[in-house]
């Protein structure tokens, strides 16, 4: 049995080993040799295929039951049911521990238990936090080394300090001599558990090996548990990208952006501006932790060290930087494997080969009627390999945030961009954002808007009403002039024929340009009932094919549509009960008055 100097950690490792009964226990040091060894283990086990065309890249195929975050099986086990709120699944923590304790009993037999000390954020930063993940999955060790900082340095920095306990098992013990599966997991979705114990700052995950269910630093820790820590300690743990925008005079601004899944966050974080001389550099593509600096401004770090991006749709048009980045040292999960040892996916912009092996390991041809890559296929790739990573992306002091974007995928109503009147109005706008439900969501609510406040619907670790109140409270802790300005954006407007009327991708830089002009005091705006909108001509459309009529549509305040929106927002707000912040109902009333006034 291994032994570490942090007494609480030492005791926890022993306790978990006694419960899970692995054959071996291994403490990860985070070295390259160790990473190479772990890769070799997965190649030898038949789980990973080296990609001849991409140095240092490997393909994994998951079990068909295990392809995405399992929201229905994600639990917030707070002591009181009300504290989990209306948007989370709740189970009494004692009951859940008893159920999961029985599942964990002996679940690592025949396997090695890996202990991964990891830091979310640059090691030692005042914004960073430490966790320890115990897992029986070599795939998780490999991915955690890319997505976080792991190993001996973290343990040193931890000293005798506190850490978040993250326990993970694929839930497939091996009998003596039993051959392992290429993707061990619990195939019955209803027997998977992704559980959070917010008061104990603890995560227990069982039965899934995929993404956010298993790489516990990401959604489970950095959003759900860190969100509770942030509420208690007065900071922010948000589902936001962080980018640095430099204008042609060399002046730069740091901008965060909250968008629900499938809105192109990774693409925006790495965008290539359509203006000569302007530059976007990436700090993070998914999560932002923000604390007040001594100057009263909010400073952000990216708690992660890699990108876990959706592969399908990634192309030289949507994200040329990611395309270059994933040529080396990248883990692919659930994409197609070409006969010459490369990977292929739908929406890559590369013609489909005549034959490949699909994400389920079957022969595939372009006319077979099946997808080569699963729609949630992923790349795991080191952030420092990104050609446009900002040099200060690991600065332990963080970067001062000037603006926060919020927005979803909306065909109608929500204009291209709208500036909030102040922080409280900005939190109101973030609270009403969301995307239209599509057929991919498999529900009868297609076309309705799923409100996803600050893109935190699946990730808030406590009551959504309390979360929104916490955001409002943060705005009262400093001078209003020091707070980031909040902008509601929508790249996804469509015309009556169902066609997008805004080009998106690199041209979203035109909106970012107006935003930084506003921050600098030069951008022209007109005041409207919903907020400050670009004055006619203030968004530069030189060189793009957007007609004056479309531009008018993109920047129109559609009174009837907004009044209908208010009815649906009221319905949504009702679900927060008495935990709806009064400031937000006041904002909603004020909006209604302005629209009718
Ligand atoms: C993600 C998500 O994977 O938000 O980042 O779903
Ligand atoms: Mn995300």
XYZ file of N, CA, C and O in Angstrom, residues 246-316:
284
model
N -7.145 41.382 -28.960
C -6.223 42.510 -29.153
C -6.637 43.271 -30.407
O -6.852 42.671 -31.459
N -6.771 44.598 -30.279
C -7.195 45.367 -31.453
C -5.979 45.816 -32.269
O -4.830 45.510 -31.908
N -6.238 46.534 -33.351
C -5.133 46.850 -34.269
C -4.159 47.863 -33.655
O -3.059 48.048 -34.163
N -4.545 48.508 -32.539
C -3.601 49.399 -31.846
C -2.809 48.657 -30.767
O -2.054 49.274 -30.012
N -3.038 47.368 -30.648
C -2.302 46.591 -29.638
C -2.950 46.629 -28.266
O -2.400 46.106 -27.294
N -4.133 47.245 -28.163
C -4.827 47.277 -26.878
C -5.594 45.968 -26.702
O -6.203 45.484 -27.656
N -5.546 45.396 -25.493
C -6.242 44.107 -25.365
C -7.241 44.090 -24.219
O -7.159 44.882 -23.284
N -8.188 43.173 -24.346
C -9.239 42.992 -23.349
C -9.444 41.496 -23.142
O -9.354 40.731 -24.094
N -9.789 41.128 -21.908
C -10.113 39.735 -21.618
C -11.626 39.614 -21.481
O -12.252 40.411 -20.776
N -12.162 38.612 -22.162
C -13.621 38.457 -22.229
C -13.994 37.020 -21.861
O -13.363 36.067 -22.329
N -15.012 36.860 -21.010
C -15.545 35.528 -20.708
C -16.833 35.331 -21.493
O -17.493 36.307 -21.864
N -17.224 34.092 -21.711
C -18.473 33.833 -22.435
C -19.153 32.584 -21.943
O -18.521 31.517 -21.883
N -20.436 32.721 -21.581
C -21.229 31.561 -21.128
C -22.182 31.157 -22.247
O -23.030 31.962 -22.655
N -22.020 29.959 -22.752
C -22.907 29.436 -23.789
C -23.225 27.981 -23.476
O -22.327 27.243 -23.064
N -24.473 27.568 -23.694
C -24.800 26.155 -23.475
C -23.971 25.253 -24.389
O -23.397 25.735 -25.381
N -23.944 23.959 -24.082
C -23.238 22.998 -24.944
C -23.788 23.151 -26.373
O -24.949 23.501 -26.552
N -22.927 22.887 -27.341
C -23.308 22.908 -28.766
C -23.593 24.311 -29.306
O -24.373 24.481 -30.234
N -22.960 25.331 -28.717
C -23.085 26.691 -29.262
C -21.749 27.203 -29.798
O -21.616 28.383 -30.097
N -20.748 26.338 -29.876
C -19.479 26.738 -30.474
C -18.539 27.485 -29.534
O -17.810 28.379 -29.960
N -18.541 27.103 -28.254
C -17.660 27.792 -27.305
C -16.184 27.620 -27.647
O -15.418 28.578 -27.619
N -15.811 26.375 -27.954
C -14.399 26.125 -28.272
C -14.019 26.914 -29.527
O -12.936 27.506 -29.597
N -14.937 26.957 -30.497
C -14.648 27.707 -31.729
C -14.462 29.199 -31.434
O -13.552 29.847 -31.947
N -15.324 29.756 -30.590
C -15.228 31.187 -30.278
C -13.930 31.490 -29.523
O -13.276 32.506 -29.774
N -13.559 30.579 -28.628
C -12.340 30.801 -27.824
C -11.090 30.838 -28.694
O -10.068 31.380 -28.288
N -11.165 30.220 -29.891
C -9.982 30.143 -30.768
C -10.207 30.874 -32.083
O -9.533 30.612 -33.068
N -11.164 31.776 -32.088
C -11.609 32.405 -33.334
C -10.492 33.160 -34.073
O -9.577 33.697 -33.460
N -10.590 33.144 -35.388
C -9.682 33.938 -36.219
C -10.464 35.158 -36.689
O -11.346 35.029 -37.531
N -10.177 36.358 -36.154
C -10.973 37.536 -36.491
C -10.913 37.848 -37.983
O -9.902 37.581 -38.637
N -12.012 38.420 -38.477
C -12.007 38.735 -39.909
C -11.430 40.114 -40.186
O -11.533 40.605 -41.296
N -10.837 40.783 -39.165
C -10.232 42.097 -39.398
C -8.724 41.994 -39.383
O -8.162 41.413 -38.460
N -8.076 42.638 -40.369
C -6.619 42.623 -40.325
C -6.128 43.334 -39.058
O -6.722 44.333 -38.641
N -5.120 42.772 -38.433
C -4.521 43.433 -37.264
C -5.177 43.040 -35.949
O -4.605 43.269 -34.892
N -6.356 42.478 -35.983
C -7.010 42.055 -34.737
C -6.631 40.610 -34.448
O -6.388 39.819 -35.347
N -6.629 40.280 -33.150
C -6.157 38.945 -32.775
C -6.992 38.414 -31.618
O -7.288 39.148 -30.676
N -7.370 37.138 -31.713
C -7.967 36.467 -30.549
C -6.977 35.423 -30.067
O -6.426 34.658 -30.865
N -6.735 35.412 -28.764
C -5.932 34.343 -28.176
C -6.771 33.673 -27.090
O -7.649 34.292 -26.496
N -6.441 32.412 -26.852
C -7.271 31.603 -25.960
C -6.674 31.543 -24.558
O -5.462 31.365 -24.407
N -7.537 31.674 -23.562
C -7.104 31.366 -22.187
C -7.793 30.068 -21.764
O -7.182 29.202 -21.152
N -9.067 29.927 -22.090
C -9.788 28.699 -21.747
C -10.991 28.548 -22.650
O -11.469 29.528 -23.232
N -11.483 27.303 -22.800
C -12.619 27.104 -23.709
C -13.881 26.630 -22.996
O -14.905 26.444 -23.645
N -13.829 26.459 -21.656
C -15.023 25.863 -21.031
C -15.350 26.419 -19.644
O -16.516 26.559 -19.320
N -14.325 26.675 -18.832
C -14.592 27.019 -17.431
C -13.730 28.208 -17.014
O -12.558 28.305 -17.400
N -14.342 29.089 -16.224
C -13.616 30.257 -15.723
C -13.852 30.367 -14.216
O -14.993 30.356 -13.766
N -12.760 30.438 -13.470
C -12.858 30.708 -12.030
C -12.397 32.148 -11.820
O -11.303 32.523 -12.266
N -13.225 32.937 -11.138
C -12.907 34.361 -10.989
C -12.922 34.786 -9.531
O -13.862 34.454 -8.804
N -11.888 35.531 -9.165
C -11.827 36.101 -7.810
C -11.500 37.574 -7.919
O -10.862 38.007 -8.894
N -11.872 38.339 -6.902
C -11.521 39.753 -6.893
C -10.025 39.920 -6.627
O -9.467 39.287 -5.725
N -9.390 40.773 -7.430
C -8.008 41.153 -7.157
C -7.987 42.343 -6.210
O -9.042 42.908 -5.876
N -6.780 42.762 -5.795
C -6.658 43.883 -4.853
C -7.242 45.172 -5.429
O -7.642 46.065 -4.684
N -7.277 45.263 -6.769
C -7.795 46.495 -7.394
C -9.321 46.472 -7.536
O -9.895 47.367 -8.149
N -9.974 45.452 -6.997
C -11.436 45.403 -7.049
C -12.000 44.861 -8.353
O -13.219 44.832 -8.538
N -11.123 44.424 -9.272
C -11.625 43.834 -10.521
C -11.681 42.307 -10.380
O -11.014 41.731 -9.517
N -12.462 41.671 -11.240
C -12.530 40.208 -11.229
C -11.418 39.642 -12.112
O -11.301 40.016 -13.288
N -10.621 38.743 -11.539
C -9.515 38.098 -12.260
C -9.871 36.637 -12.499
O -10.332 35.947 -11.584
N -9.636 36.167 -13.725
C -10.038 34.804 -14.081
C -8.846 33.919 -14.370
O -7.844 34.365 -14.950
N -8.976 32.657 -13.974
C -8.060 31.621 -14.480
C -8.895 30.552 -15.181
O -10.077 30.381 -14.894
N -8.223 29.845 -16.094
C -8.790 28.622 -16.656
C -8.331 27.496 -15.736
O -7.134 27.217 -15.664
N -9.252 26.837 -15.017
C -8.790 25.791 -14.110
C -8.271 24.550 -14.829
O -7.643 23.693 -14.210
N -8.511 24.454 -16.138
C -8.112 23.248 -16.867
C -6.767 23.449 -17.573
O -6.276 24.566 -17.691
N -6.232 22.327 -18.087
C -4.958 22.399 -18.801
C -5.074 21.822 -20.203
O -4.088 21.691 -20.919
N -6.294 21.452 -20.577
C -6.513 20.893 -21.910
C -7.911 21.211 -22.389
O -8.698 21.817 -21.657
N -8.205 20.810 -23.618
C -9.543 21.014 -24.173
C -10.167 19.652 -24.454
O -9.516 18.778 -25.040
N -11.411 19.505 -24.045
C -12.159 18.270 -24.289
C -13.297 18.661 -25.229
O -14.411 18.926 -24.799
N -12.968 18.748 -26.515
C -13.908 19.377 -27.457
C -14.716 18.373 -28.248
O -14.286 17.229 -28.468
N -15.880 18.819 -28.708
C -16.714 17.985 -29.577
C -16.051 17.939 -30.957
O -15.733 18.975 -31.528
N -15.845 16.726 -31.494
C -15.139 16.609 -32.770
C -16.047 16.895 -33.973
O -15.694 17.711 -34.818
N -17.226 16.252 -34.077
C -18.017 16.488 -35.295
C -18.316 17.971 -35.480
O -18.650 18.677 -34.527
N -18.150 18.434 -36.701
C -18.363 19.858 -36.984
C -17.079 20.664 -36.879
O -17.024 21.800 -37.328
N -16.033 20.089 -36.297
C -14.752 20.817 -36.243
C -14.098 20.705 -37.621
O -13.875 19.603 -38.129
N -13.811 21.870 -38.217
C -13.276 21.876 -39.585
C -12.365 23.094 -39.749
O -12.289 23.937 -38.848
N -11.744 23.197 -40.897
C -10.894 24.365 -41.149
C -11.745 25.636 -41.198
O -11.250 26.726 -40.946
